[in-house]
PDB file of C-alpha atoms and ligand atoms in Angstrom:
ATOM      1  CA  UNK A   1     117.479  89.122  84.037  1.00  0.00           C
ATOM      2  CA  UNK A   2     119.357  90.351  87.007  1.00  0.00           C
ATOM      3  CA  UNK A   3     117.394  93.515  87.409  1.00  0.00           C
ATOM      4  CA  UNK A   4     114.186  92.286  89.247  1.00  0.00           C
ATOM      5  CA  UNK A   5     110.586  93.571  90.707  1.00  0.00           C
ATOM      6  CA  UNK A   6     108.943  91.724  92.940  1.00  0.00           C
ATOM      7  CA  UNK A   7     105.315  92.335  95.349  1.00  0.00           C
ATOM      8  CA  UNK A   8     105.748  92.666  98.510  1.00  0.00           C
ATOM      9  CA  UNK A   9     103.041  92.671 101.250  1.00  0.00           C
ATOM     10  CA  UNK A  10     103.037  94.043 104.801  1.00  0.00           C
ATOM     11  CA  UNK A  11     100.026  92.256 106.167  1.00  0.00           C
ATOM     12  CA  UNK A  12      97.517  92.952 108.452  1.00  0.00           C
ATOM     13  CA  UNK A  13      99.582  92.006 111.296  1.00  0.00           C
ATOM     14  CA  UNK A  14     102.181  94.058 110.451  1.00  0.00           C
ATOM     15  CA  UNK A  15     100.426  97.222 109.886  1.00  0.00           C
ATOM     16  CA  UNK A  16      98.464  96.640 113.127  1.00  0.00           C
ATOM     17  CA  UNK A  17     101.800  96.064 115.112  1.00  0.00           C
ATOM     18  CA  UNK A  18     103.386  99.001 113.731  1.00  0.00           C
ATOM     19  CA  UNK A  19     105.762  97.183 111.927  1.00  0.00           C
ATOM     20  CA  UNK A  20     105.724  99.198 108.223  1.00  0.00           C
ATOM     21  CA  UNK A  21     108.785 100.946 109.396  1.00  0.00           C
ATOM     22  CA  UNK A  22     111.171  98.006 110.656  1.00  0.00           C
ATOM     23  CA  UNK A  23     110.090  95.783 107.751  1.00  0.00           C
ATOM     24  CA  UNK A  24     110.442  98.683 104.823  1.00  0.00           C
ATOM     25  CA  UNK A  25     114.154  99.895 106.925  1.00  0.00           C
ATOM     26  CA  UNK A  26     114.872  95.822 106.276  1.00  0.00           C
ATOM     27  CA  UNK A  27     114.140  95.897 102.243  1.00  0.00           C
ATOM     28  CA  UNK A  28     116.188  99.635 102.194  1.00  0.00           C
ATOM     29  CA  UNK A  29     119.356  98.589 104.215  1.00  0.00           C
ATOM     30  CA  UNK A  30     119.118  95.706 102.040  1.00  0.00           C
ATOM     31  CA  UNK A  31     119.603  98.104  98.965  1.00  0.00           C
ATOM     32  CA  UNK A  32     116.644  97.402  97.083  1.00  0.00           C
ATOM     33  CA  UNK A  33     114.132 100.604  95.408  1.00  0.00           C
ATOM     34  CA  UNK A  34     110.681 101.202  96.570  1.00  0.00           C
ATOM     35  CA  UNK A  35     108.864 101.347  93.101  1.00  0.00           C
ATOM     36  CA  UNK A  36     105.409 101.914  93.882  1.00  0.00           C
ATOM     37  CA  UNK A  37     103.877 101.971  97.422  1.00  0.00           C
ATOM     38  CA  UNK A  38      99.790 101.549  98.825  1.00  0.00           C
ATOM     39  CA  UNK A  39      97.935 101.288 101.874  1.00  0.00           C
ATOM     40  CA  UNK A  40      95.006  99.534 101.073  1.00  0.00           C
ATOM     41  CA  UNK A  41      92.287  97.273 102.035  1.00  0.00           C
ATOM     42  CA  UNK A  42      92.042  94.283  99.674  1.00  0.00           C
ATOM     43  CA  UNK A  43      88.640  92.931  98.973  1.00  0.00           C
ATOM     44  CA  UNK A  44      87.551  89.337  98.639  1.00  0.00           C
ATOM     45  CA  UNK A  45      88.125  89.573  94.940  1.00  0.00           C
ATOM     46  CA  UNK A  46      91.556  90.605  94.900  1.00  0.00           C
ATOM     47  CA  UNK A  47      92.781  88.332  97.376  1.00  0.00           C
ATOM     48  CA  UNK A  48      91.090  85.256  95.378  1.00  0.00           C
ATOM     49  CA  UNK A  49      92.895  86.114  92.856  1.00  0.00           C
ATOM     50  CA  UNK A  50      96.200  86.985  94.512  1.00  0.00           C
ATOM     51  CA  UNK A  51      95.748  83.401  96.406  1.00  0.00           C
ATOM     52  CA  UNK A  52      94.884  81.361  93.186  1.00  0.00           C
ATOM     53  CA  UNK A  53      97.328  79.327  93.546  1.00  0.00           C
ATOM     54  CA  UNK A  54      95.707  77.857  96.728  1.00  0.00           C
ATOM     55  CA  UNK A  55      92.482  77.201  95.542  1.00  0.00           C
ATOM     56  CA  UNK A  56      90.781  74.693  97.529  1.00  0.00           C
ATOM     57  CA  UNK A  57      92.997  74.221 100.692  1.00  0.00           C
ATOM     58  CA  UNK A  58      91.742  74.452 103.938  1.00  0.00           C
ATOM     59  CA  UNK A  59      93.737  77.506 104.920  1.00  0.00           C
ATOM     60  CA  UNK A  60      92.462  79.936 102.038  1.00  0.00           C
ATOM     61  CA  UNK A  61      89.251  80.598 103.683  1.00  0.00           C
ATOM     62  CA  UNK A  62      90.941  82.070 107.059  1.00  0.00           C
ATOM     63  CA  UNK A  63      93.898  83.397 104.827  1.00  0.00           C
ATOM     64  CA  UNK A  64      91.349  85.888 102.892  1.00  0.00           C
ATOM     65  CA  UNK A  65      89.090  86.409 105.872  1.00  0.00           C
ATOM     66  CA  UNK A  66      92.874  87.975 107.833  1.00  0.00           C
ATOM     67  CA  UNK A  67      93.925  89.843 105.199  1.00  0.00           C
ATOM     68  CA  UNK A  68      90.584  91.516 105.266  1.00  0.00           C
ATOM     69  CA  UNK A  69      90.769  91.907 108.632  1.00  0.00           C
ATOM     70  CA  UNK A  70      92.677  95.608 108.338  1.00  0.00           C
ATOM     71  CA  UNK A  71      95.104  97.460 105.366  1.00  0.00           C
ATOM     72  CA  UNK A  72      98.190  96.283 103.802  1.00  0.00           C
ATOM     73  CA  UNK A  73     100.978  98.104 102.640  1.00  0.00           C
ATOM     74  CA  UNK A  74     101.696  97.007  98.804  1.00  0.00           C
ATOM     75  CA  UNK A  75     105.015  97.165  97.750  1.00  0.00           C
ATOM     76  CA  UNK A  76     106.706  96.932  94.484  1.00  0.00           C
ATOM     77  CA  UNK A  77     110.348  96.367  95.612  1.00  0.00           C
ATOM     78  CA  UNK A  78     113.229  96.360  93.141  1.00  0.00           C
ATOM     79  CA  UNK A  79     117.081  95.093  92.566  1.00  0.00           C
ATOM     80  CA  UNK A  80     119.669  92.836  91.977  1.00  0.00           C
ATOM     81  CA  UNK A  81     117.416  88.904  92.020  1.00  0.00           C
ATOM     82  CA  UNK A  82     114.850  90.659  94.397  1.00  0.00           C
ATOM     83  CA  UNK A  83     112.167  88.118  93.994  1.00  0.00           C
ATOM     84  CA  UNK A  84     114.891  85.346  95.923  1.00  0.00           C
ATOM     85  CA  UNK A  85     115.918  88.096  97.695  1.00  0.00           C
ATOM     86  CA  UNK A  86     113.331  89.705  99.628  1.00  0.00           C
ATOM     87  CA  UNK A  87     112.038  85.604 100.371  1.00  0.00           C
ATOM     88  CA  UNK A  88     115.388  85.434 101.890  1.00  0.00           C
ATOM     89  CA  UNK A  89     114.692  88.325 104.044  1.00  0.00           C
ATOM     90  CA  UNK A  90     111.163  87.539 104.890  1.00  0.00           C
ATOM     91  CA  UNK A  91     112.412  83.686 105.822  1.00  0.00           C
ATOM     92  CA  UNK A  92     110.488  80.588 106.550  1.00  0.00           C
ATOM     93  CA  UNK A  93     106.495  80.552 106.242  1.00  0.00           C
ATOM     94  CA  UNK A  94     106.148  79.255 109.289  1.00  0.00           C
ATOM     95  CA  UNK A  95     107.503  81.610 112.154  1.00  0.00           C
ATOM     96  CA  UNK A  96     108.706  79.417 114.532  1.00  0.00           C
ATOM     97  CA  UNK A  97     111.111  77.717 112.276  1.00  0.00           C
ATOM     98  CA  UNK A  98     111.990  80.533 110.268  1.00  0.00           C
ATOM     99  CA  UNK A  99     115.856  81.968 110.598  1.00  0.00           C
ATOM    100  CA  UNK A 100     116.650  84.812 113.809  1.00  0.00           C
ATOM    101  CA  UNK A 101     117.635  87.597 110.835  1.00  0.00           C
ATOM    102  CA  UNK A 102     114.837  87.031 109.185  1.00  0.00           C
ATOM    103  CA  UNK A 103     111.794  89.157 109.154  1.00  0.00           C
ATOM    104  CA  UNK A 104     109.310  86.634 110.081  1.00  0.00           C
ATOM    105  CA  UNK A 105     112.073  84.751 112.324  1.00  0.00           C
ATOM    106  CA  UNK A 106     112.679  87.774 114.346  1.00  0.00           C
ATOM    107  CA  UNK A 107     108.929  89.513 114.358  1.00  0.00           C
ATOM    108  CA  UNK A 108     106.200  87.388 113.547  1.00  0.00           C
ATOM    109  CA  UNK A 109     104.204  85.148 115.585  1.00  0.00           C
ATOM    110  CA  UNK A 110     101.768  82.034 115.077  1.00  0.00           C
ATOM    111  CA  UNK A 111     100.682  80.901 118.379  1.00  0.00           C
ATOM    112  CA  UNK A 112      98.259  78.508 117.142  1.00  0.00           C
ATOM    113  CA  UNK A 113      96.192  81.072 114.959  1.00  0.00           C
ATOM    114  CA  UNK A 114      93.996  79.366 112.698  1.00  0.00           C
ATOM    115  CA  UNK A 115      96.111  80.734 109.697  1.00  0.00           C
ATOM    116  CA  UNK A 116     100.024  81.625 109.966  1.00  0.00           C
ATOM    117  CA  UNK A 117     100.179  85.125 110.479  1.00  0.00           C
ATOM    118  CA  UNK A 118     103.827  85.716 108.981  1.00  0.00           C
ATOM    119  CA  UNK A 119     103.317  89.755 108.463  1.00  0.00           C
ATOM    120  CA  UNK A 120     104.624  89.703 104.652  1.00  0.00           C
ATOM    121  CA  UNK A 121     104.151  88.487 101.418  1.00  0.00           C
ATOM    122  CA  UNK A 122     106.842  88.148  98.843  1.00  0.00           C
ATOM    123  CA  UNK A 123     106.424  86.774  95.005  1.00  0.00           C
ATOM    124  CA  UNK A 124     107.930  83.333  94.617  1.00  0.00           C
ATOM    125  CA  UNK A 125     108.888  83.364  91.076  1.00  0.00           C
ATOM    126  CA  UNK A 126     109.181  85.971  87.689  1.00  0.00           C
ATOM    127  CA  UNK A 127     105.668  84.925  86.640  1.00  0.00           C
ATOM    128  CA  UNK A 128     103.664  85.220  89.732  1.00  0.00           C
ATOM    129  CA  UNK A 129     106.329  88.601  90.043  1.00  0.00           C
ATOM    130  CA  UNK A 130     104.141  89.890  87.092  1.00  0.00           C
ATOM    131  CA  UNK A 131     101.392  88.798  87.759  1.00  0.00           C
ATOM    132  CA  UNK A 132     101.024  89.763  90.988  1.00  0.00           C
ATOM    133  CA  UNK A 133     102.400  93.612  90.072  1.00  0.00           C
ATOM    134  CA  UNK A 134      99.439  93.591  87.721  1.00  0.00           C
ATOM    135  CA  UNK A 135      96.995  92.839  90.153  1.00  0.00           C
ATOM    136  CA  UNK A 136      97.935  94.994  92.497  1.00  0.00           C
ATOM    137  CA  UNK A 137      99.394  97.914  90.687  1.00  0.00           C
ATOM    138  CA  UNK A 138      97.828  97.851  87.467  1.00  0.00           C
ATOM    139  CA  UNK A 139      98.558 101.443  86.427  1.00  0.00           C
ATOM    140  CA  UNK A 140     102.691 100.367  86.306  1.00  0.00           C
TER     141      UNK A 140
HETATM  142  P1  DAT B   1     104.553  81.999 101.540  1.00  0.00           P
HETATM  143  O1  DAT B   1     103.787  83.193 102.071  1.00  0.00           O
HETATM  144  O2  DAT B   1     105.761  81.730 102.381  1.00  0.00           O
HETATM  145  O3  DAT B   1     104.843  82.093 100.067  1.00  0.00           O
HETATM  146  P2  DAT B   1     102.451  80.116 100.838  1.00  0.00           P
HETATM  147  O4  DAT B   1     102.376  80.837  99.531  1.00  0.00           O
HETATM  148  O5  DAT B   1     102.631  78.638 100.820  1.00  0.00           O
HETATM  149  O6  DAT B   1     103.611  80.738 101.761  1.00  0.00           O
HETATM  150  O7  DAT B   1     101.129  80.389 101.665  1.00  0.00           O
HETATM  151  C1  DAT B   1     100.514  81.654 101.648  1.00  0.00           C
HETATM  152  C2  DAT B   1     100.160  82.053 103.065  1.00  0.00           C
HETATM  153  O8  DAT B   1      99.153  81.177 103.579  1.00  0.00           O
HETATM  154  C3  DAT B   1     101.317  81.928 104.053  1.00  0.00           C
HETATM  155  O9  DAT B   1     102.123  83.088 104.071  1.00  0.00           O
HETATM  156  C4  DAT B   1     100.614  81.700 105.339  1.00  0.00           C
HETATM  157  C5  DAT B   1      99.376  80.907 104.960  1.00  0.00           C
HETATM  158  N1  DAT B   1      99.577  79.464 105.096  1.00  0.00           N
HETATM  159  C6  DAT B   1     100.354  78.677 104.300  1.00  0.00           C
HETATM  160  N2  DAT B   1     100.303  77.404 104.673  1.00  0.00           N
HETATM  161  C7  DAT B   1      99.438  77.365 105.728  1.00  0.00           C
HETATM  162  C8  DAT B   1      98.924  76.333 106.579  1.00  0.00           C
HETATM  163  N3  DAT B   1      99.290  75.054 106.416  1.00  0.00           N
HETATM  164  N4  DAT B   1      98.079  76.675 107.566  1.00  0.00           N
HETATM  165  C9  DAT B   1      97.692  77.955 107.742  1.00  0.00           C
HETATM  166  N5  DAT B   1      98.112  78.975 106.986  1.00  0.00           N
HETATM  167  C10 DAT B   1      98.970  78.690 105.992  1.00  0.00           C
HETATM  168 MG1   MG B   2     103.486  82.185  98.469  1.00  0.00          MG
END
């Protein structure tokens, strides 16, 4: 399907650097819809299971304990192969190699944190897309 949601996440890092703006002015010029937005504070529960996938490495631990460490803005961001699409705008994982253009080329920093601090989260696929959504916005 062409027609695509996707989660997105503005981090702790983000929200602390007062970065909401730039980063939702990124996913609007881009021409995707704002479906559903929350500022929140995740607890440990909900970010286990939003980080399943990584179960067991070494970085989960300090992953959870920073996105505890202040609210995130939840997005559910729509359009035209958004899930690809916003990961093309976010860029790279890790900052210093990701694209000038991108969000986390041109804003974020990792200056030898114990976990990358990237500012956003994007699904990487349809199925974690849903699953994801559900977790996070389970009244949609
Ligand atoms: P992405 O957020 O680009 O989908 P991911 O799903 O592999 O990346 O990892 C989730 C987050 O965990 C990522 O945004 C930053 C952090 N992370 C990933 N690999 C890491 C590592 N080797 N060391 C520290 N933090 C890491
Ligand atoms: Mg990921």
């Amino acid at each position: 399907p062409a027609t695509q949601r996707t989660l997105v996440l503005v981090k702790p890092d983000g929200v602390r650097r007062g970065l909401v703006g730039e980063i939702v002015r990124r996913i609007e010029a881009k021409g995707y819809t704002l479906v559903a937005t929350e500022l929140r504070e995740a607890d440990e529960a909900l970010l286990a299971e939003h980080y399943a996938e990584h179960a067991g490495k070494p970085f989960l631990t300090p992953l959870v304990e920073f996105m505890r460490s202040g609210p995130v803005l939840a997005l559910v961001v729509e359009g035209h192969r958004a899930i690809e699409g916003f990961r093309s705008l976010a860029g790279a994982t890790d900052p210093t190699v990701a694209l000038p253009g991108t969000i986390r080329g041109d804003l974020a920093r990792d200056w030898g944190l114990k976990v990358i601090q990237n500012l956003v989260h994007g699904s990487d696929g349809e199925e974690s897309a849903a699953r994801e959504i559900a977790l996070w916005f389970p009244a949609l």
